[in-house]
Every structure is written in structure tokens, then in C-alpha cells.
Coordinates of C-alpha atoms in Angstrom, one line a residue:
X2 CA 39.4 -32.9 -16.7
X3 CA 36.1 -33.7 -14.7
X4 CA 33.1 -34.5 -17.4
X5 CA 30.0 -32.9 -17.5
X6 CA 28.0 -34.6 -15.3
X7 CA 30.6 -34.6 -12.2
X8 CA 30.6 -31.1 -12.8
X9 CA 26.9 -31.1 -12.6
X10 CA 27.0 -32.9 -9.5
X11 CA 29.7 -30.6 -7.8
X12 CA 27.0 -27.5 -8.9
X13 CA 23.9 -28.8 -7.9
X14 CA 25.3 -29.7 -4.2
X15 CA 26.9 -25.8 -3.9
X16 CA 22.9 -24.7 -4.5
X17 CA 21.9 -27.1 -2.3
X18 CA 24.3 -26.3 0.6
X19 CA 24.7 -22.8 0.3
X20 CA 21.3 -21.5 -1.5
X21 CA 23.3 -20.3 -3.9
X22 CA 21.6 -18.6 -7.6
X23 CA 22.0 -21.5 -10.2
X24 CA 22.9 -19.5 -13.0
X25 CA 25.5 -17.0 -11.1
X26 CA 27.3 -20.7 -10.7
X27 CA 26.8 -22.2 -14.0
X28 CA 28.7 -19.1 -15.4
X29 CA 31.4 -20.0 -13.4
X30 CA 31.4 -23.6 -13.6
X31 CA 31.6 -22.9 -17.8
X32 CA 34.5 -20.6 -17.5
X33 CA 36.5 -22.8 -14.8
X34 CA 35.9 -26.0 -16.8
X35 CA 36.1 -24.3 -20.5
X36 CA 33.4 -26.5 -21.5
X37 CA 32.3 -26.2 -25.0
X38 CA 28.9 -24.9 -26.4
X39 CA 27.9 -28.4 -26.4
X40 CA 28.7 -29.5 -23.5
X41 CA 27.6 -26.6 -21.8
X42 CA 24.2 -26.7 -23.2
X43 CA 24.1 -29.8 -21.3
X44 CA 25.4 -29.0 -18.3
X45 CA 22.6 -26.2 -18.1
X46 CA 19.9 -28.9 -19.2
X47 CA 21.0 -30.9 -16.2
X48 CA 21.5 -28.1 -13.5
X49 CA 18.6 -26.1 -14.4
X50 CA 16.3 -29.5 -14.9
X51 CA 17.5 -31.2 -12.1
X52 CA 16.7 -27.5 -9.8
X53 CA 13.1 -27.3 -11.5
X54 CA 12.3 -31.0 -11.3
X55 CA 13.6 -31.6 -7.6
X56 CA 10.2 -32.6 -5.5
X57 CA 8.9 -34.6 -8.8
X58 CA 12.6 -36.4 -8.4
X59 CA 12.6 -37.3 -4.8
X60 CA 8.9 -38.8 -5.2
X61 CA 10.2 -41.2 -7.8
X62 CA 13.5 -42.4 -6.0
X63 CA 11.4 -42.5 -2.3
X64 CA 10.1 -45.7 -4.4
X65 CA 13.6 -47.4 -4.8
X66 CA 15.1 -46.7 -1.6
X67 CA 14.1 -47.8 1.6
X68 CA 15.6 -45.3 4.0
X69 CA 14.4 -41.6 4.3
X70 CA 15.8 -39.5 1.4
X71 CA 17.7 -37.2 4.1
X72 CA 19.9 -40.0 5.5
X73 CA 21.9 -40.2 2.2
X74 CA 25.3 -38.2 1.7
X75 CA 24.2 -35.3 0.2
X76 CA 26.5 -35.5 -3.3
X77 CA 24.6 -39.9 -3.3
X78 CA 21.0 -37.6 -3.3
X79 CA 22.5 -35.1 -5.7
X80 CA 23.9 -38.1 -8.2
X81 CA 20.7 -39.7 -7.9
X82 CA 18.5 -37.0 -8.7
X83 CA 20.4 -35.7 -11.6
X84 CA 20.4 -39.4 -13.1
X85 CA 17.4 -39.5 -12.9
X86 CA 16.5 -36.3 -14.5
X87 CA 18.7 -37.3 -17.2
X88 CA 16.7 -41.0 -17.8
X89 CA 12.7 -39.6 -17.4
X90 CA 13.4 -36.1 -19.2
X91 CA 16.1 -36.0 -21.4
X92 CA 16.3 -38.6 -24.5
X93 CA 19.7 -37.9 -26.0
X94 CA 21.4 -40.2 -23.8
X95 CA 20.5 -44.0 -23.6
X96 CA 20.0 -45.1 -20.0
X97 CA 23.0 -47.4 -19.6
X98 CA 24.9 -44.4 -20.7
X99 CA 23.6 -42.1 -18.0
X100 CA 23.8 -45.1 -15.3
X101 CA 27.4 -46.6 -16.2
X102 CA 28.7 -43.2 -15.8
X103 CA 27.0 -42.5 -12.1
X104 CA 28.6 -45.4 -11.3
X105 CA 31.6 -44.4 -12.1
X106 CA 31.0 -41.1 -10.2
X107 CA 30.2 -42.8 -7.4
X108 CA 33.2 -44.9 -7.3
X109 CA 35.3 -41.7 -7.5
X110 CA 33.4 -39.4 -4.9
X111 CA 33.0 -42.7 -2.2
X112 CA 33.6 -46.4 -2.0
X113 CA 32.4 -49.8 -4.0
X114 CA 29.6 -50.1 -1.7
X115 CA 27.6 -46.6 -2.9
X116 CA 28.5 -47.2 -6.2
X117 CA 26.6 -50.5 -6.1
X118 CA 24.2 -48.9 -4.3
X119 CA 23.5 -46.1 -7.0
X120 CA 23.7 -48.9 -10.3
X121 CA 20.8 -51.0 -8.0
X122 CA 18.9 -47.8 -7.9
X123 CA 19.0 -46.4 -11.4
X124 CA 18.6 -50.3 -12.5
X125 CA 15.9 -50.7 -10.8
X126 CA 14.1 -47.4 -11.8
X127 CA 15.3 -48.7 -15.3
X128 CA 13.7 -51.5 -15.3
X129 CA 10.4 -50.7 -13.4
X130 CA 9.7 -47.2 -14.7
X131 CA 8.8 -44.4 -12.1
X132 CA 5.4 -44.3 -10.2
X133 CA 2.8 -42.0 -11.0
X134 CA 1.3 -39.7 -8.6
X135 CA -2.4 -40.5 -8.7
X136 CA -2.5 -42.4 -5.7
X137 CA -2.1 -39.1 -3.7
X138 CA -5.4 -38.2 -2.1
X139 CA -4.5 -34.2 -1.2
X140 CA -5.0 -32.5 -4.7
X141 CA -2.3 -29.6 -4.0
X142 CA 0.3 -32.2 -2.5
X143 CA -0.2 -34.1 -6.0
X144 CA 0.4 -30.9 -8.0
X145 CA 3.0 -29.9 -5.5
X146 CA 5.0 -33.3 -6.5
X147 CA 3.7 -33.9 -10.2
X148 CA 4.6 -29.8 -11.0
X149 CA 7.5 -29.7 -8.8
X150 CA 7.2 -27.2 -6.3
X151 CA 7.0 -26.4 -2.4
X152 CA 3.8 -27.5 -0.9
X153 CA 3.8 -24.1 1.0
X154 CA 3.6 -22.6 -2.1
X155 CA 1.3 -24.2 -4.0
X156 CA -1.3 -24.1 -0.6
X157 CA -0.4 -20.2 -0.4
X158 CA -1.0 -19.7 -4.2
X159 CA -3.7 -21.9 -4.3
X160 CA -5.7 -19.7 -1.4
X161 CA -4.6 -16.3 -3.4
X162 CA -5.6 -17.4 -6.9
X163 CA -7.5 -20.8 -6.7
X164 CA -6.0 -24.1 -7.5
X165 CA -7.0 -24.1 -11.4
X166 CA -4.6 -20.6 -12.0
X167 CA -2.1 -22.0 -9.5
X168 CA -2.2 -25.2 -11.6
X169 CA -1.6 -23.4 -14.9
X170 CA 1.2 -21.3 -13.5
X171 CA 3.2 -24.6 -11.6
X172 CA 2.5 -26.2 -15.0
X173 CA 3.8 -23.0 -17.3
X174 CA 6.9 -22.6 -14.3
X175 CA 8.5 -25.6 -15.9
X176 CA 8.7 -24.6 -19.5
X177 CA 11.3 -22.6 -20.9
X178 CA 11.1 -18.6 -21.1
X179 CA 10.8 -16.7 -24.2
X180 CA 13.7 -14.5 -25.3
X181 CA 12.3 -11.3 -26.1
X182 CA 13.8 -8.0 -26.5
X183 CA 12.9 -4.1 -26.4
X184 CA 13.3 -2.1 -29.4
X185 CA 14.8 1.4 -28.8
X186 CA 12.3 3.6 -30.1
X187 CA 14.8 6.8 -30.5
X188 CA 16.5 4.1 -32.9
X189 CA 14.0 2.5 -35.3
X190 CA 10.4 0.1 -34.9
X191 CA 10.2 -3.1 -34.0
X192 CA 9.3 -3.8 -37.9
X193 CA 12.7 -2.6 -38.5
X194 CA 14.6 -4.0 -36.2
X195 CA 13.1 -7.8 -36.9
X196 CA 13.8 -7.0 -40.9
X197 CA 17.3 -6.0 -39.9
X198 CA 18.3 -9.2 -37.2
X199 CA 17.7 -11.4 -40.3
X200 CA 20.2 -10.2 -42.2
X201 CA 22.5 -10.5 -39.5
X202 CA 21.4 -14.4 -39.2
X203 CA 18.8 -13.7 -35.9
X204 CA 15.2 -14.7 -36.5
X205 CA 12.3 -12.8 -34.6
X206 CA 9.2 -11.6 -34.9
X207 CA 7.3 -8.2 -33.4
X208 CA 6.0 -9.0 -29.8
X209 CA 2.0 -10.5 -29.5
X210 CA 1.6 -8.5 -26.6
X211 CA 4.2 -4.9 -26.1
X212 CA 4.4 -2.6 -29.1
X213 CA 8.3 -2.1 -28.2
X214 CA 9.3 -5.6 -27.8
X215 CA 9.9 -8.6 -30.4
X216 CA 10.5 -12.1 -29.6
X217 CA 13.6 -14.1 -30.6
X218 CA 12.8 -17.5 -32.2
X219 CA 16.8 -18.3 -33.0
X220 CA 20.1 -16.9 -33.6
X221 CA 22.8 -15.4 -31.0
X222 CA 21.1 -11.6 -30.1
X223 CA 23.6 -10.2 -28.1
X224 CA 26.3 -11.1 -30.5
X225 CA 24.2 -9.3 -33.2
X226 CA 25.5 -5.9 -34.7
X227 CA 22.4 -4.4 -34.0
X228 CA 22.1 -5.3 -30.5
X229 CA 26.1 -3.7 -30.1
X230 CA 25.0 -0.4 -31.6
X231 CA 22.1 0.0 -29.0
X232 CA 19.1 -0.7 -31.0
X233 CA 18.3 -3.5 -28.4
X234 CA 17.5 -4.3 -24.9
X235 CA 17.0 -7.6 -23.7
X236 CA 14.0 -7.4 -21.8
X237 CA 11.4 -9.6 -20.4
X238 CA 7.8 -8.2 -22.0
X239 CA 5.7 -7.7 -18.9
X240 CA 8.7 -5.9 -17.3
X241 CA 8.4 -3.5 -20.4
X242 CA 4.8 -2.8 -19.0
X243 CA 6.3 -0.4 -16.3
X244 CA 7.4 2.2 -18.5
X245 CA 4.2 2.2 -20.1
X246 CA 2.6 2.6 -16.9
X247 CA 5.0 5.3 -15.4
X248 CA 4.2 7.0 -19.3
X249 CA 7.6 9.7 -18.8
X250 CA 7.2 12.9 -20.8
X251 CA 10.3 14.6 -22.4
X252 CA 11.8 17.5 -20.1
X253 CA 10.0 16.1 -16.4
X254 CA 12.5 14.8 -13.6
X255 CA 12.4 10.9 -12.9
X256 CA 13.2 8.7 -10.1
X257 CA 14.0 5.1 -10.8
X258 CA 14.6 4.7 -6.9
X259 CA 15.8 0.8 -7.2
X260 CA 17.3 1.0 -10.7
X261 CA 19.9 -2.3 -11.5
X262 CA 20.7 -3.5 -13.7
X263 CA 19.1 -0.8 -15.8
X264 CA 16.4 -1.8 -18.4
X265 CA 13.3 0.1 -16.8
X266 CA 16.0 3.3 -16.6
X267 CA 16.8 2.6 -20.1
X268 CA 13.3 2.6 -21.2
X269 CA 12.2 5.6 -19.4
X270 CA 14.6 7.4 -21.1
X271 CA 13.7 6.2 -24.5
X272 CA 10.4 7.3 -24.2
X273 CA 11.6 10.8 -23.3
X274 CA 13.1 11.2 -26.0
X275 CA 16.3 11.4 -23.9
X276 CA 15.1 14.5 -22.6
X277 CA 14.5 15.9 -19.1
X278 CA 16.3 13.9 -16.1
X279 CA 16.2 10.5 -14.5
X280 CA 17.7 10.2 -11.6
X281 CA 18.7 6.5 -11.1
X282 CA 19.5 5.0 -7.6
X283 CA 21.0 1.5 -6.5
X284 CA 22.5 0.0 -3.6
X285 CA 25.6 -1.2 -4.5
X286 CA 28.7 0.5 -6.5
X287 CA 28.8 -2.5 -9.0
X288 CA 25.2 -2.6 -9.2
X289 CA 25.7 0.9 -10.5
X290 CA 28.3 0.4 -12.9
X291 CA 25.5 -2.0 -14.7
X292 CA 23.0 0.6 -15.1
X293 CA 26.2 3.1 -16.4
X294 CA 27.3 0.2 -18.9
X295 CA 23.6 0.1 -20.4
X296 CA 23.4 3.7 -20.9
X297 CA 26.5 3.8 -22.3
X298 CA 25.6 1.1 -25.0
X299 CA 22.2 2.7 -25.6
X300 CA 24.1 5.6 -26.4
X301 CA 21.6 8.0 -23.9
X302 CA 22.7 10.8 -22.1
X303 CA 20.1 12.0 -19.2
X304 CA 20.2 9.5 -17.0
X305 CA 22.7 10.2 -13.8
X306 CA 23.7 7.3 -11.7
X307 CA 24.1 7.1 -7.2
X308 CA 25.0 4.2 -5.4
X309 CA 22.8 5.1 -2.2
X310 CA 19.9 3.5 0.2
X311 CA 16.4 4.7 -1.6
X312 CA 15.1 4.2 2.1
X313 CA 17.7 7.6 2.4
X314 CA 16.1 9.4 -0.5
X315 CA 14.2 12.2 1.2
X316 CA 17.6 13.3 3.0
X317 CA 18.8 13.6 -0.1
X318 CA 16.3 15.1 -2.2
X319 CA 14.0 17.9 -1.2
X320 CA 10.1 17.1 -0.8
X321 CA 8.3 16.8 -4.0
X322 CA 11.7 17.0 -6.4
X323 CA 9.8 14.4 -9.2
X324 CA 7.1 14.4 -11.1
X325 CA 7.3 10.9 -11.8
X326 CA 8.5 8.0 -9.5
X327 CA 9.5 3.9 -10.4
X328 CA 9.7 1.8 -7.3
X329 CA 10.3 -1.5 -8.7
X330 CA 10.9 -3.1 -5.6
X331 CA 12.9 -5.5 -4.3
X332 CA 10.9 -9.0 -4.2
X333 CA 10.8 -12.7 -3.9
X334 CA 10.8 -13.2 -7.2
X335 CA 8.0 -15.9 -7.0
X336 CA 7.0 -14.7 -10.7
X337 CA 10.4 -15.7 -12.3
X338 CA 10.7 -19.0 -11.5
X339 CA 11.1 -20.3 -14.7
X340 CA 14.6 -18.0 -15.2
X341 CA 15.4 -19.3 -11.8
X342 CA 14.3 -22.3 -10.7
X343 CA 16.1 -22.3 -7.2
X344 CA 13.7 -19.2 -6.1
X345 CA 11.0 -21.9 -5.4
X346 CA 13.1 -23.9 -3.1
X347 CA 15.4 -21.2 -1.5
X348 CA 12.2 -18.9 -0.5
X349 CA 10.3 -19.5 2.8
X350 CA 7.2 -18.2 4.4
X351 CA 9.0 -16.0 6.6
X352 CA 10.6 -14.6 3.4
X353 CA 8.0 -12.8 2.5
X354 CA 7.2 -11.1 5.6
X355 CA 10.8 -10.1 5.8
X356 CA 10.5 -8.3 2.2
X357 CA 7.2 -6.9 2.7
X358 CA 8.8 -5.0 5.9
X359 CA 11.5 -3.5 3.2
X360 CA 8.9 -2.5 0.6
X361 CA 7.4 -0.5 2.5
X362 CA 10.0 1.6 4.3
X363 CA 11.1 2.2 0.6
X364 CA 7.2 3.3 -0.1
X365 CA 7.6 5.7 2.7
X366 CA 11.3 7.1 1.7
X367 CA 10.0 8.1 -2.0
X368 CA 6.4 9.2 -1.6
X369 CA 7.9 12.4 0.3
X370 CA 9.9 13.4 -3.1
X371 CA 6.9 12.9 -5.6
X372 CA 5.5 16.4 -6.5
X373 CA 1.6 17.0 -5.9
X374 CA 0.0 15.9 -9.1
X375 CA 2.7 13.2 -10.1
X376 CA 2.9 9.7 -10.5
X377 CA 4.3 6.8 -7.9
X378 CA 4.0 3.7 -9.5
X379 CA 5.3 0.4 -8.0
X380 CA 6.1 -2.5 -9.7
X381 CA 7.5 -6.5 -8.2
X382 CA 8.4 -9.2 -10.2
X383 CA 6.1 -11.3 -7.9
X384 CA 2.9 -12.9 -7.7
X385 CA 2.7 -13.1 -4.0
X386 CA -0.6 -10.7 -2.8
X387 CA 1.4 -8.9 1.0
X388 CA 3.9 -7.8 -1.6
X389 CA 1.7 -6.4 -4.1
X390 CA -2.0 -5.3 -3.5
X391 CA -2.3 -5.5 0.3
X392 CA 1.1 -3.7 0.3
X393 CA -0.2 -1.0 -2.1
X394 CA -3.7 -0.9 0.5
X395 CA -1.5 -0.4 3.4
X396 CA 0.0 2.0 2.2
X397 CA -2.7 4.1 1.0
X398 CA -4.9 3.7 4.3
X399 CA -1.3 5.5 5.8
X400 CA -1.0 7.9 2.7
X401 CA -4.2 10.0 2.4
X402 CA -2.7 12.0 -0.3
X403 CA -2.4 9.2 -2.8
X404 CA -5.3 7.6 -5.0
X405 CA -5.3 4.7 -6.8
X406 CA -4.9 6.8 -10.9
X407 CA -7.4 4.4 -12.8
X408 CA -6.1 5.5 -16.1
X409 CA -3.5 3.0 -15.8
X410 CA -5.8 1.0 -18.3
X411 CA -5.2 3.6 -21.3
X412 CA -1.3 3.7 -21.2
X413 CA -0.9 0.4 -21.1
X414 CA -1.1 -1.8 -24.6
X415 CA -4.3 -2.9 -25.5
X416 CA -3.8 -6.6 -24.9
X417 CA -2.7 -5.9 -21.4
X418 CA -6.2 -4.1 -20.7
X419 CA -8.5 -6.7 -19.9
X420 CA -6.1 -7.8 -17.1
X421 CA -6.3 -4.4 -15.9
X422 CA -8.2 -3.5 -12.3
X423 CA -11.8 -1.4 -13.4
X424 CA -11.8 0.5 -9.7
X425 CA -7.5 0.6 -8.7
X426 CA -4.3 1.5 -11.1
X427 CA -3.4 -1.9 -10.9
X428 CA -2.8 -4.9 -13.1
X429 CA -1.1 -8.8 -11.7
X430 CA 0.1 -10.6 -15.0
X431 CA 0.4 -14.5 -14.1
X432 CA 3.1 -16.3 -16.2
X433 CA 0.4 -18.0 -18.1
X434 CA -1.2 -14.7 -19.4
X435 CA 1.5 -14.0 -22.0
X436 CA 3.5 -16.5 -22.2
X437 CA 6.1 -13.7 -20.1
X438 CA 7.2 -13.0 -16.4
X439 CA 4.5 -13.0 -13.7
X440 CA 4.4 -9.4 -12.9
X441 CA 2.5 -6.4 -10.6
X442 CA 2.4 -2.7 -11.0
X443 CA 0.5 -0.7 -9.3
X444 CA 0.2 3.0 -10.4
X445 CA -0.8 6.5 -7.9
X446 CA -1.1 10.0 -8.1
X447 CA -0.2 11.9 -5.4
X448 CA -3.2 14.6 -5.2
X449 CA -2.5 16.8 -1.8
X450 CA 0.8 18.0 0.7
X451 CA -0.9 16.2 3.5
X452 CA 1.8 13.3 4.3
X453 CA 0.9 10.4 6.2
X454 CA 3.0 9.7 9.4
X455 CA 5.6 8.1 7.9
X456 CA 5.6 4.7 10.3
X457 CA 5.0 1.0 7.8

């Protein structure tokens, strides 16, 4: 049976090679190995660490190793930077430990000579400690390497938000995330709920900053009674925002145009009362089943599921069907780095002009279906600016017929309000705000019949 840190290095050079999601392959790699809860609590530690920490971890070995970091094997690189992980971050584990069995790794995976090669190089980091980064000149290439991320990124970020925000969220992108769930509100409060985890041996508390949500400080929710009877959704807080923001009354018709894996549909619904219709569309059949699985658990009943193309919606649906519309977007995902580290690394430039292109043919496809007085609002799990204001401006220099509906501010909860545009429906919460997912939504009411041309 391979140990834990062989199978680390067998994961971390799949992401690398095939820019595959970390956690879609730790899921795997747990089952296939039937590693315990200990062991894989350790294997995430290492995947996940060694992802987030990669630029920091190739600064520090470019110090002990003569040749460019691109003319090892791949798995040598991979061993390495996991090692290394292990001996700078992680304190369970006493450095001869963590070298002795790379070594041994080594000697499996390649020959004496790399095996030597890898114990000088951890020795030597052992014994010399790993180099600072003050001697870098550039300020962003030193927060690049000292916080781990793309230079690209940090240069793009630092231009869209300043380099003392981009610092904070590079800084905040390598902690943990919060656990926090939403409360279904057709069920009982959030008071109730936290009173009721704790006699089923789950602490939490009600959430700082969304009147729906509470925050899980230990404890296994989704094996919780309470969570199996539908009285929970596990739910980041900002993305609880949207439903806030889209503000569904009971008996209106919905669209939740890119719906998987269902928690926006979910909360929609809950805040209808489970009255009226929502209308929830996805791409893919399994993507579907997701959505049908949540409903099913939450026990709601007004919610019908179609596995279609949004950008095919006003084929489907006559003009002006809805008096409410959710387009949370597909995205790159730049404000959830800290669920998945390998977004930082697998994203390029070109990326983002790729997505923006597919935002806003969807933009186009549901603004035909939103009746004259309704609401569009548009959501992204991103902090990147061509994905979320300048899309929403380009799209309303096309669109005539939509303003920006400025009373965003008063649905949303009142901690959320100070982040909240005065003169657009729009609000950009940075990781750092809350504590939560970076996040946009932009909300607008559609006040005339006169379309644009429909080109993006």
C-alpha cells in the first residue's frame, strides 16, 4: 500500500500535468487508497499546501539547486516542493522524518543518484534554513513570491484595486475558509438551528454578517440530523447575498438561468415561501440531477429543473416570461482561491477574455425573457473588473432598457451596505471584507420594450 506522501506526490503531478481541480482528485485518491480520517487530513494538508504555497516553494529551492527549476523530472520538482512544504509549514513531523522518507521515494520512483540528489537538497535547506524575500527590489514580484501567487495576477489586481487591498487579499487567499451554512427559513432561525446542532455535538454560532447563515466552529455538519432533514444548506455567506439582492416574492416566476449545483435555487425558493415558480436551468444532465437532489433534501416543491444552453433561453421561453432573473455566471473563480488553490495557477490572461465573451452572450440570451419592470441581477464568484462592472457597463450602453436599480443597498443586510455602490446596484466583496468568498452582483431593472441589438 503506497503511504501518504507517495500518494501526495502521484496527486500533485496529475494537477500539474493535466490542470486538473485538486479537490475532484483528492476525493478520489481517498476512496482508491481507503486512507483513514487521519491520514487523509494529511494528505489534504500536503496537496492543498503544497498547490497554495507553490511560487513561495520554488523561490526557496531555486537557492539549493543550481540548475533551472524546469530541467528536473517533473515527480524530483513535485517531491521537492511537497518536502518542503512539509519542513517550513507543517510542525507535526520532525524534518529527518519528512527527508528520510523522500529519500525513500526517490529511490522507488528513479535511481540512487536522485535520491542522493533529493537528501542533499532537503539537507541542505535543513541545515541553512530558507531565504527570505527582501532582497527583491519589485514590490509586487516580492508579494507575488512571499504570498504565493502569479505575478500576472498580482500586477492585474494590483492595477484594479491597488497593491495594499491586493496585499490583504494574496495574504487572506492563503488561510483557511470558514464553514458556514444557510438556515432554511420555511424551517426555523438561525438561533434555533445553532441551539439545536449542539445537541447533536456540532458547535456554531449565527453569522457576523447574513441574517440566514451561521458559522460552524467544529463538529461533522453534514452528518448532522438536522442538516439530513433540510434545515441546512452549506453555503458560502457572500454567495447568500444574491438572493437577498434578487429579493423573490411568493407567487412571481424565477429564472435561475445557470443554476448547479443548486444553493442560490434553494434559497430563492425559501424566500418564496415555496411559492410561485423557479425555473432552474443547467448545462449538463448530471449538473441537473444536483440541483434535483437539493430540492429533494430541502423538501421544496416549486422549483422545475432543464438541462439546456441559457444562451438558448429566449427560443425557449417567450419574451418577458419572468419577473425576476439570477445570472450567476460562469467565471474564473479568482475570488475562491482559497477553496481552490489551483485556480491561481491554472488561470491565464487569455482566460478571462475567453469568459467575458460567454458572459455576455448569456446577458443577451436572458434579458429578452425579463418582463418590463423586473429584476436581472448578475452575480460572479470573481474579483476580476471585465467580468464584473465593465461587463455590466457594456452591457447597458447595448441595453437601453435597463438601469442600474440603486435600491440594491436596502435588501441587502446591513453590514453588507457600506460596500454597496451610492450611484449603480452593485456591490464587489473582497475576501478580506468578511472573512467569506470574494464576490460581485450587480442588480437591474428592466424599465422599457425597447431591446438592444442583441450583438456582445
Amino acid at each position: 500500500m503506497k503511504n501518504v506522501r507517495e500518494v501526495a506526490t502521484e496527486l500533485l503531478l496529475k494537477i500539474d500535468r493535466s490542470q486538473a481541480y485538486s479537490n475532484l482528485l483528492l476525493n478520489q485518491a481517498i476512496q482508491k487508497n481507503n486512507l483513514s480520517g487521519k491520514d487523509a487530513g494529511l494528505l489534504t494538508e500536503i496537496v492543498y499546501g503544497t498547490v497554495q504555497r507553490k511560487n513561495t516553494l520554488d523561490h526557496y529551492l531555486k537557492s539549493f539547486i543550481k540548475k533551472p527549476l524546469d530541467k528536473l523530472e517533473d515527480w524530483v520538482l513535485v517531491l521537492l516542493r511537497l518536502s518542503v512544504y512539509q519542513m517550513v509549514y507543517l510542525d507535526r513531523v520532525p524534518d529527518h522524518a519528512i527527508i528520510n522518507e523522500a529519500v525513500v521515494i526517490a529511490k522507488k520512483k528513479g535511481h540512487k543518484g536522485i535520491s542522493g540528489f533529493v537528501n542533499g537538497v532537503l539537507r541542505n535547506i535543513q541545515r541553512k534554513g530558507v531565504p527570505g524575500v527582501a532582497s527583491i527590489e519589485d514590490e509586487r514580484l516580492q508579494l507575488a513570491i512571499e504570498c504565493s501567487h502569479p505575478e500576472w495576477l498580482v500586477a492585474r489586481w494590483g492595477d484594479q484595486l491597488g497593491d495594499e487591498r491586493t496585499k490583504d487579499m494574496c495574504t487572506i487567499n492563503n488561510t483557511p475558509p470558514s464553514v458556514t451554512a444557510r438556515v432554511n427559513r420555511l424551517k426555523m432561525s438561525a438561533e434555533e438551528a445553532v441551539r439545536r446542532l449542539e445537541e447533536q455535538s456540532v458547535e456554531a454560532e449565527p453569522s457576523k454578517f447574513v441574517p440566514d447563515g451561521i458559522k460552524i466552529l467544529s463538529g461533522n455538519l453534514p452528518k448532522s440530523e438536522l442538516y439530513g432533514s433540510g434545515c441546512l444548506t452549506i453555503q458560502d455567506e457572500s454567495s447568500m447575498l444574491v438572493g437577498y439582492a434578487l429579493d423573490p416574492q411568493p407567487g412571481e416566476r424565477v429564472l435561475d438561468a445557470c443554476a448547479a449545483p443548486g444553493g442560490k435555487t434553494t434559497h430563492l425558493s425559501e424566500r418564496m415561501e415555496d411559492k410561485g415558480e423557479i425555473t432552474a436551468i443547467d448545462l449538463h444532465d448530471h449538473k441537473v440531477k444536483l440541483i434535483e437532489e437539493q430540492v429533494d433534501r430541502l423538501g421544496l416543491t416549486n422549483i422545475e429543473t432543464i438541462a439546456m444552453d441559457t444562451r438558448k433561453a429566449a427560443k425557449l421561453f417567450k419574451e418577458e416570461t419572468f419577473d425576476r432573473v439570477l445570472l450567476d455566471a460562469p467565471c474564473t473563480g479568482f475570488g475562491v482561491i482559497r477553496r481552490k488553490p489551483d485556480i491561481k495557477w491554472a488561470k491565464q490572461p487569455e482566460d478571462i477574455e475567453r469568459i467575458q465573451k460567454v458572459q455576455s452572450e448569456l446577458l443577451e440570451a436572458v434579458a429578452r425573457v425579463v418582463k418590463v419592470g423586473g429584476l436581472l441581477v448578475y452575480s460572479t464568484c470573481t474579483i476580476e473588473a471585465e467580468e464584473n462592472g465593465n461587463q455590466v457597463d457594456r452591457f447597458l450602453d447595448r441595453h437601453p432598457e435597463f438601469e442600474w436599480d440603486v435600491s440594491l443597498s436596502k435588501r441587502l443586510p446591513e453590514s453588507v451596505q457600506p460596500y454597496v455602490s451610492d450611484l449603480k446596484g452593485e456591490v464587489q466583496i473582497l475576501p478580506q471584507n468578511f472573512n467569506s468568498d470574494g464576490f460581485y452582483i450587480a442588480c437591474l431593472r428592466k424599465t422599457s420594450r425597447k431591446g438592444g441589438d442583441g450583438t456582445c
